[in-house]
Structures are given as C-alpha cells and as structure tokens.
XYZ file of C-alpha atoms in Angstrom:
471
model
C 8.115 -49.395 -20.175
C 8.403 -52.184 -17.814
C 9.479 -51.508 -14.157
C 12.936 -52.591 -13.772
C 12.755 -52.872 -9.885
C 9.525 -55.161 -10.424
C 11.473 -57.279 -12.742
C 14.305 -57.644 -10.137
C 11.657 -58.663 -7.493
C 9.817 -60.889 -9.851
C 12.870 -63.241 -10.356
C 12.544 -64.665 -6.707
C 11.056 -63.304 -3.506
C 13.783 -65.340 -1.803
C 16.699 -63.443 -3.197
C 18.486 -61.509 -0.546
C 18.521 -57.773 -0.801
C 22.327 -57.737 -0.971
C 21.993 -59.862 -4.140
C 23.046 -58.134 -7.278
C 20.263 -56.569 -9.307
C 19.605 -58.104 -12.704
C 20.583 -55.601 -15.383
C 18.803 -55.212 -18.662
C 20.569 -53.729 -21.543
C 19.051 -50.395 -22.997
C 17.780 -50.339 -26.344
C 20.124 -49.250 -29.217
C 20.261 -45.717 -30.112
C 19.347 -45.272 -33.769
C 19.802 -42.132 -35.620
C 16.929 -40.026 -36.633
C 16.559 -41.053 -40.120
C 13.829 -41.956 -42.440
C 12.797 -45.630 -42.540
C 15.371 -47.955 -43.555
C 12.991 -49.822 -45.854
C 12.771 -47.138 -48.459
C 14.029 -46.414 -51.892
C 13.337 -44.239 -54.588
C 10.375 -45.186 -56.977
C 12.284 -44.704 -60.022
C 15.020 -47.239 -58.912
C 12.616 -49.772 -57.951
C 10.745 -49.325 -61.437
C 14.011 -49.694 -63.223
C 14.883 -52.807 -61.089
C 11.429 -54.388 -61.896
C 11.774 -53.554 -65.846
C 15.163 -55.268 -65.687
C 13.972 -58.554 -64.270
C 10.553 -58.474 -66.203
C 8.859 -58.915 -62.707
C 5.360 -57.643 -63.963
C 5.405 -60.717 -66.384
C 6.694 -63.081 -63.778
C 4.292 -61.915 -61.203
C 1.252 -62.842 -63.648
C 2.834 -66.218 -63.890
C 3.168 -66.588 -59.964
C -0.350 -65.261 -59.216
C -2.371 -66.947 -61.787
C -4.806 -69.370 -60.024
C -5.191 -72.484 -62.361
C -6.427 -74.902 -59.808
C -9.214 -73.379 -57.508
C -9.363 -76.110 -54.897
C -5.616 -76.377 -54.420
C -4.580 -73.811 -51.601
C -1.038 -74.540 -51.851
C -0.785 -73.285 -55.363
C 0.251 -69.689 -54.888
C 2.847 -70.874 -52.358
C 4.267 -73.834 -54.425
C 4.272 -72.344 -57.887
C 6.956 -69.459 -57.524
C 9.172 -71.878 -55.752
C 9.050 -74.343 -58.699
C 9.822 -71.269 -61.159
C 12.719 -70.665 -58.910
C 13.845 -74.385 -59.167
C 13.272 -74.398 -62.909
C 15.120 -71.137 -63.338
C 18.205 -72.869 -61.367
C 18.119 -75.379 -64.118
C 18.458 -72.612 -66.666
C 21.209 -71.265 -64.687
C 23.143 -74.557 -64.416
C 22.980 -74.402 -68.205
C 24.248 -70.821 -68.331
C 27.245 -71.313 -66.188
C 28.359 -74.735 -68.016
C 27.918 -72.930 -71.399
C 30.098 -69.958 -70.043
C 32.946 -69.532 -72.752
C 35.251 -67.389 -70.539
C 38.459 -69.405 -69.485
C 38.578 -67.461 -66.105
C 35.276 -68.369 -64.830
C 35.383 -70.494 -61.706
C 33.118 -73.058 -63.276
C 34.195 -75.835 -60.637
C 32.960 -73.661 -57.656
C 29.909 -72.345 -59.671
C 28.897 -75.943 -60.161
C 29.232 -76.754 -56.345
C 27.221 -73.614 -55.448
C 24.340 -74.448 -57.751
C 24.004 -77.940 -56.646
C 23.795 -76.863 -53.156
C 21.362 -74.126 -53.994
C 19.156 -76.651 -56.132
C 19.204 -78.935 -52.997
C 18.287 -76.249 -50.676
C 15.333 -75.269 -52.890
C 14.318 -79.010 -52.998
C 14.269 -79.201 -49.339
C 11.958 -76.120 -48.898
C 9.581 -77.333 -51.784
C 9.476 -80.664 -49.830
C 8.352 -78.820 -46.617
C 5.731 -76.936 -48.693
C 4.224 -80.325 -49.969
C 4.464 -81.999 -46.508
C 2.065 -79.370 -45.301
C -0.606 -80.831 -47.439
C -0.475 -84.032 -45.412
C -0.765 -82.099 -42.054
C -3.463 -79.720 -43.088
C -6.612 -81.811 -43.753
C -8.215 -78.868 -45.811
C -5.361 -79.168 -48.467
C -4.794 -82.744 -48.508
C -5.642 -84.396 -51.953
C -6.270 -81.156 -53.758
C -2.798 -80.925 -55.722
C -2.931 -81.823 -59.448
C -1.380 -85.024 -59.707
C -0.581 -87.845 -62.106
C -1.743 -91.390 -60.817
C 0.977 -93.591 -62.282
C -0.758 -96.717 -61.341
C -4.039 -95.900 -63.116
C -2.706 -96.843 -66.779
C -1.933 -100.438 -65.760
C 1.411 -100.244 -67.507
C -0.079 -98.929 -70.902
C 1.861 -95.935 -72.352
C -0.165 -93.002 -73.983
C 0.996 -91.998 -77.295
C 1.339 -88.499 -76.459
C 3.684 -89.061 -73.584
C 6.987 -90.102 -74.835
C 8.863 -89.189 -71.756
C 7.488 -92.241 -69.541
C 8.744 -95.526 -68.448
C 7.244 -98.614 -67.117
C 8.835 -100.922 -64.405
C 7.790 -103.041 -61.557
C 8.044 -102.472 -57.853
C 7.281 -104.659 -54.905
C 6.628 -107.845 -56.883
C 4.090 -107.358 -59.488
C 2.915 -103.780 -58.985
C 3.374 -101.960 -62.198
C 4.495 -98.266 -62.108
C 4.246 -95.718 -64.776
C 7.042 -93.232 -64.077
C 6.534 -90.047 -65.982
C 8.922 -87.214 -66.506
C 8.097 -83.751 -67.264
C 8.552 -82.927 -71.017
C 8.913 -79.241 -70.627
C 11.479 -78.923 -67.665
C 15.093 -78.438 -68.469
C 16.384 -80.942 -65.778
C 15.796 -84.135 -67.923
C 17.809 -82.315 -70.594
C 20.479 -81.550 -68.507
C 20.547 -85.213 -67.458
C 21.437 -86.153 -71.094
C 24.116 -83.355 -71.516
C 27.681 -84.558 -70.923
C 28.662 -81.329 -69.228
C 25.881 -81.229 -66.771
C 24.894 -85.049 -66.379
C 26.507 -85.526 -63.051
C 24.925 -82.250 -61.600
C 21.462 -83.386 -62.852
C 21.896 -86.931 -61.325
C 22.684 -85.543 -58.040
C 19.587 -82.982 -58.229
C 17.388 -86.009 -59.289
C 18.609 -88.034 -56.344
C 18.042 -85.097 -54.001
C 14.608 -84.886 -55.196
C 14.092 -88.650 -54.568
C 15.210 -88.158 -50.958
C 13.605 -84.940 -49.774
C 10.192 -85.753 -51.244
C 10.013 -89.083 -49.210
C 7.711 -87.637 -46.834
C 5.503 -85.943 -49.307
C 2.304 -87.289 -50.800
C 3.684 -87.032 -54.305
C 6.742 -86.307 -55.879
C 7.862 -83.808 -58.547
C 7.905 -85.960 -61.790
C 11.215 -84.663 -63.094
C 12.830 -87.862 -63.699
C 13.833 -88.822 -60.213
C 13.784 -92.534 -59.642
C 10.558 -92.404 -57.561
C 11.306 -95.953 -55.776
C 8.032 -95.810 -53.658
C 5.841 -95.440 -56.828
C 4.237 -92.223 -55.629
C 1.801 -90.173 -57.770
C 3.515 -87.272 -59.670
C 2.768 -83.713 -59.521
C 1.480 -82.444 -62.835
C 4.700 -80.391 -62.972
C 4.114 -79.159 -66.476
C 0.577 -78.047 -65.798
C 1.869 -76.200 -62.565
C 5.059 -74.615 -63.254
C 4.640 -74.335 -67.060
C 8.159 -74.127 -67.753
C 7.759 -73.231 -71.475
C 5.940 -69.962 -70.289
C 8.552 -69.181 -67.608
C 11.493 -69.604 -69.939
C 9.779 -67.189 -72.313
C 10.946 -64.387 -69.982
C 14.651 -65.667 -69.823
C 15.945 -62.615 -71.502
C 16.497 -59.173 -69.834
C 15.379 -56.201 -71.799
C 19.150 -55.333 -71.820
C 20.075 -58.689 -73.234
C 21.957 -56.632 -75.932
C 24.624 -55.698 -73.231
C 27.729 -57.370 -74.187
C 28.786 -58.741 -70.869
C 28.291 -62.387 -69.719
C 27.610 -61.565 -66.277
C 24.368 -59.831 -67.530
C 22.974 -63.296 -67.687
C 24.338 -64.325 -64.120
C 22.943 -61.289 -62.447
C 19.505 -61.298 -64.125
C 19.004 -65.052 -63.436
C 20.268 -64.775 -59.851
C 17.743 -62.129 -59.107
C 14.807 -63.808 -60.841
C 15.540 -66.761 -58.530
C 15.693 -64.322 -55.586
C 12.435 -62.658 -56.361
C 10.448 -65.950 -56.902
C 11.337 -67.173 -53.372
C 10.646 -63.756 -52.020
C 7.099 -64.144 -53.609
C 6.860 -67.574 -51.869
C 7.921 -65.994 -48.405
C 5.239 -63.432 -48.947
C 2.583 -66.205 -49.252
C 3.609 -68.040 -46.388
C 3.884 -65.136 -44.095
C 0.223 -64.429 -45.125
C -0.589 -68.002 -44.153
C 0.947 -67.670 -40.777
C -1.350 -64.675 -39.951
C -4.425 -66.620 -41.085
C -3.490 -69.694 -39.289
C -2.542 -67.868 -36.007
C -5.999 -66.139 -36.261
C -7.731 -69.202 -36.639
C -5.712 -70.861 -33.578
C -3.888 -73.391 -35.714
C -0.686 -72.841 -33.820
C 1.101 -76.155 -34.840
C 0.747 -75.426 -38.477
C 1.528 -71.722 -38.013
C 4.705 -72.966 -36.323
C 5.708 -75.115 -39.211
C 5.169 -72.122 -41.605
C 7.461 -70.107 -39.085
C 10.283 -72.448 -39.552
C 9.656 -72.497 -43.304
C 9.908 -68.683 -43.327
C 13.161 -68.826 -41.373
C 14.635 -71.253 -44.149
C 13.602 -69.213 -46.686
C 15.435 -66.197 -45.325
C 18.485 -68.279 -45.085
C 17.975 -69.420 -48.588
C 17.792 -65.769 -49.744
C 21.293 -65.259 -48.245
C 22.634 -68.122 -50.094
C 21.172 -66.767 -53.186
C 22.866 -63.359 -52.615
C 26.213 -65.060 -51.951
C 26.350 -66.226 -55.579
C 27.399 -62.591 -56.310
C 30.716 -63.518 -54.913
C 31.517 -65.938 -57.729
C 31.039 -63.206 -60.358
C 34.138 -61.849 -61.855
C 35.101 -58.588 -60.237
C 35.949 -56.642 -63.611
C 33.183 -58.005 -65.507
C 30.427 -57.331 -62.786
C 31.766 -53.793 -62.316
C 31.707 -53.049 -65.920
C 28.347 -54.278 -66.079
C 27.317 -52.231 -63.360
C 28.385 -49.247 -65.512
C 26.865 -50.457 -68.452
C 23.526 -50.745 -66.763
C 23.962 -47.560 -64.834
C 23.476 -49.081 -61.548
C 24.105 -46.498 -58.727
C 22.993 -45.398 -55.358
C 20.526 -42.601 -55.262
C 21.952 -41.273 -51.812
C 24.377 -42.296 -49.208
C 22.049 -44.283 -47.107
C 20.172 -46.292 -49.684
C 20.736 -50.016 -49.859
C 20.583 -51.751 -53.262
C 18.439 -54.440 -51.930
C 15.504 -52.281 -51.208
C 14.835 -51.563 -54.874
C 12.882 -54.970 -54.418
C 9.477 -53.869 -53.279
C 8.721 -57.312 -52.339
C 11.716 -57.672 -50.239
C 10.750 -54.672 -48.426
C 7.343 -56.088 -47.887
C 8.255 -59.408 -46.555
C 10.609 -57.548 -44.156
C 7.770 -55.605 -42.803
C 5.469 -58.446 -42.732
C 8.068 -60.559 -40.661
C 8.433 -57.711 -38.143
C 4.672 -57.350 -37.779
C 4.337 -60.803 -36.521
C 5.368 -59.358 -33.309
C 1.781 -58.018 -33.058
C 0.357 -61.581 -32.739
C 2.298 -62.440 -29.555
C -0.270 -61.217 -27.148
C -3.163 -63.368 -29.080
C -1.024 -66.453 -28.818
C -0.480 -66.236 -25.222
C -3.994 -65.392 -24.506
C -3.516 -62.038 -22.992
C -4.022 -58.356 -23.811
C -1.399 -55.692 -23.937
C -1.427 -53.771 -20.699
C -2.199 -50.129 -21.612
C -0.200 -48.947 -18.541
C 2.857 -50.770 -20.065
C 2.957 -53.343 -17.391
C 4.430 -56.958 -17.825
C 1.484 -58.802 -18.337
C 2.761 -60.347 -21.649
C 5.989 -61.201 -20.262
C 4.537 -63.115 -17.078
C 2.282 -64.968 -19.845
C 5.374 -66.077 -21.690
C 7.162 -67.207 -18.640
C 4.338 -69.299 -17.563
C 4.049 -70.728 -21.005
C 7.817 -71.631 -20.781
C 7.603 -72.933 -17.280
C 4.504 -75.008 -17.482
C 5.383 -76.773 -20.850
C 1.671 -77.709 -21.234
C 1.160 -75.886 -24.521
C 3.882 -77.061 -26.902
C 2.313 -75.799 -29.960
C 2.529 -72.323 -28.608
C 6.010 -72.683 -27.497
C 7.036 -73.907 -30.970
C 5.355 -70.910 -32.546
C 6.717 -68.044 -30.476
C 10.257 -69.859 -31.024
C 9.538 -69.856 -34.641
C 8.789 -66.203 -34.716
C 11.983 -65.402 -32.938
C 13.872 -67.826 -35.489
C 12.410 -65.608 -38.277
C 13.824 -62.374 -36.683
C 17.348 -63.936 -36.356
C 17.383 -64.997 -39.828
C 16.003 -61.756 -41.194
C 18.966 -59.770 -39.341
C 21.427 -62.312 -40.727
C 20.274 -61.824 -44.138
C 20.759 -58.190 -44.249
C 24.106 -58.320 -42.054
C 25.240 -60.794 -44.748
C 23.914 -58.626 -47.605
C 26.225 -55.679 -46.279
C 29.344 -57.982 -46.436
C 28.404 -59.190 -49.989
C 28.017 -55.489 -51.206
C 31.574 -54.615 -49.710
C 33.212 -57.659 -51.463
C 31.549 -57.306 -54.833
C 31.790 -53.480 -55.129
C 34.272 -52.336 -52.699
C 33.586 -50.740 -49.443
C 33.660 -47.204 -50.934
C 31.276 -47.778 -53.935
C 28.976 -50.048 -51.668
C 27.628 -47.178 -49.544
C 28.053 -43.858 -51.304
C 31.615 -43.421 -50.260
C 30.935 -43.011 -46.879
C 29.070 -45.417 -44.551
C 30.807 -48.754 -44.637
C 34.240 -47.416 -44.183
C 33.339 -45.739 -40.929
C 32.036 -46.881 -37.577
C 28.842 -45.086 -38.221
C 25.743 -47.227 -38.052
C 23.426 -44.968 -39.623
C 23.226 -46.676 -42.942
C 19.856 -48.486 -43.713
C 21.421 -52.151 -43.547
C 23.010 -51.440 -40.213
C 19.752 -49.889 -38.756
C 17.980 -53.191 -39.501
C 20.339 -55.617 -37.979
C 21.296 -53.497 -34.895
C 17.738 -52.886 -34.074
C 16.240 -54.058 -30.668
C 14.489 -57.292 -30.559
C 11.055 -57.398 -32.091
C 9.835 -59.383 -29.401
C 10.783 -57.951 -26.051
C 8.412 -59.616 -23.846
C 9.687 -62.826 -24.934
C 13.164 -61.776 -24.639
C 12.437 -60.590 -21.166
C 10.737 -63.603 -20.217
C 13.962 -65.864 -21.276
C 16.169 -63.407 -19.631
C 14.508 -63.629 -16.065
C 14.021 -67.490 -16.392
C 17.611 -67.755 -17.086
C 18.316 -65.591 -14.082
C 16.001 -67.664 -11.867
C 17.806 -70.864 -12.729
C 21.304 -69.369 -12.482
C 20.475 -68.525 -8.826
C 20.196 -72.272 -8.181
C 16.520 -72.585 -7.566
C 14.707 -75.856 -7.954
C 11.920 -76.693 -10.251
C 9.402 -76.911 -7.330
C 10.227 -73.259 -6.394
C 9.819 -72.070 -10.010
C 6.338 -73.930 -9.925
C 5.257 -72.129 -6.808
C 6.283 -68.891 -8.054
C 4.229 -69.337 -11.286
C 1.082 -70.068 -9.369
C 1.171 -67.016 -7.352
C-alpha cells in the first residue's frame, strides 16, 4: 500500500499546510466469491460443440506459410470477415416478413467495415516490422505482363498511370464477389469493396476480393490463406435440424465472435513478446489494435438485439440454454474469451519493466514516481504510447462486459438473464459486475496521473514541475 501522507507531500513541497489534502478513493469492496472468470466444464463443452470450435481452431492454427509471422494473427480475422459475407447472405435470404432486414443490412455493412479496418491495421504492421516485411503470400499483378492464365477466370486486365498494365485478380472461392452479382446484395457488396479499397491504402498489398485496386498493389493470395471452401464446410451447426431461423443467426454471430477472440489472443501474445524485446512502439500499436478488437466484440454482441424476441427465446428453449447457477454469465462459456480477459489483465505486470524500475518490496511508490517522470519529461514517447494503450485495453475490456450485461437484459429479460436475482437488484455480486467494477489494473499509472493533475490544478508552472522531478 502507498503511504497517503507521502503522496500529499509529493504533490508539492510548496503547498501550505492549510491546503486541503488530496483524497484517494478506496478500492471497491467485492464480495467474497469465486473468480468471475469461471463456468462449468460441461457448459463450455456444449458451447464449443454447438459452434464446431475444435474444427475452426484447426483452421486458425494451421501454419501454412512458415516465414510469414502474421499468418496466425490475420487468418482468423479473414475467417471472421468471410463468415460475415455468409451472414449477409443469410440475412438477405430470410423469408420471415417480420425480420428487420433494413437495420440488419446497415449493421452488417458497419460490421464488415470495422473488420476491414482492423485487418488493414494488421497488414500495416508488416510495413513497420522489418522482420515481417515481404513475407506474406502475395500475387504480383504486374508479373504476367497482361497475360491471363487459363485457370484464373476471375481476373481482369486494365491500364493505370499511362501504359502500366495491371492484372487485377479476384478470389474465386470467397462469397463477396458472388454477393456483388446478386441483386439483393449488390449495393452491400459494392460498399464493402470500396471499404477494402480505402482501408488498405497504407498496406503493402490488398486483399484481392474484387476491390478496384486503383494503386495496382499486389494481392494477398486470399484463397490460399483464408481457404473459404474449408471455412464454409463448417457453416452448419450440429443442431441445424432445429426449426428456427434464428439458429443460423446465433451460430454465425458466435463464429465471427470466436474468430476475433482468436486474433486477439495472438495479438496479446505478440504484445508480451514485443515488450520483452524492448520494441515499445510496435507493442503500443498492438495495444491499440487490441483495444479496437474489444470494441469490435461489443459490436458483434450487439447483433443479438436485432434477433426476433419470440424466435430467440424459443430457440433458447430448443437448445436448452440455461444458467448453471445464479452468478454465471453466459459469455464465460467461451474459454477463449476467459483467456483473453486474463491475458489483458496480466499486462499490468509489464509496467515496471516498461518504466525501467523494479517493484518496491516494501510497497513504496517507486513505480508511480517513474510514471510521473515519464509523463512529465516527454523524452520517451514510445513508452508513453504503450502505457496509454494498456490502459485503453482496460477501458475497452470493462466496457465490453458492461455492454454485454445490458444486451443480456434486453434479449432475455432481466429475470431470465441472471438466474432471477442479480440484475433486478442493486447487488453487484454477479460475475459481470465484478469485472467492470474492479479497481484499475494499473494503480501506479492511475496515481501518477492523479497527482500530476493535482499539481497542475494548484497553478504551478512547468519549471516547478521540472525542478521537482529532478529532486
């Protein structure tokens, strides 16, 4: 514990003894419960069986290109995007007259755009990390000199920048080019294609899904990396026989969710390795990428709000989905979600290494002082970016679980959502509330900002702060 009297003195030795003392809020009192990140093994197994996750993981974790370090990060992200194309087909083929097709279309367009933005961030990383540059499997569109191969029917030749010949190749297995030729989905597909064109402009290559590719970039060998045919082979749930159209919706939403959780897992591993190697700038980039993935997971969960209430609750009964106990959250049936939550929280242990100090065994403010010095001196920008990114991850994580709790209430009703007890009362003892009401994961960074803010609020000049930091 940090000595609060010491903290008050540290703000400034010039403050009068009559000045009010800076007060630090105490930690939230949590109930003495088991870990909120836990659920029954049987519930998790049923969840994985329903989504065919073991088969999907085999696709996500298959290493096809040994020299390409980004493969295990990008592949599940591409799978999520390709599954979104299938989802668009499912929604636009829905025969129910009461389906809100207009809002579904808007949400899926937005979801596809958000995913393309994150995929572009992953691809941009290859430009910044010299160890990964040039290792992606690409198709050089200028190497054929305008000659079309007989086996590639989905290609076109055009000229750009005068006499430069470009062969623009389109994936033969992806569903997106097919959506572009279907009257119901033509406008949606076109918007997605232009999103790819815009978001990939800073990347060393483009995706090769039929986007204009006005800059004539190389195409990622999408079919070889994503393998859409193998992905769509697991498009049917083991409970596909259940007579309920929302079954396909629920199944597809959660396959997209799990694919991005897999990507987040790989990015979090990379953050740790890059911090350990002292690559703080690239680690910060991955930190902000992880923050955006947490926000994307919230966007995916919000799709449940568009499901028909009666059909969904009937499906819940048909699939026999129910809480094992009063404090269990449905989302924790996903082992991977539990894992990335723990990995995100464990990043707090990297702060002393980033700041270049060791934890004081006596509980002194060594880390806090180092953080204040880092913020004030502005000489190591990469470290500032990194610790800011770590706190951004925390914020996005807690917002995800808070938002998920609201989605549960809207979709299932407050009584059904939490075992007829927790959500309807002011009790914060349920597992979701425990997570978003937890004290900050980075108390030293929080305290450093608190005292810097107090310092500046008392009207001290920059020179005074500089003198204090040199003491």
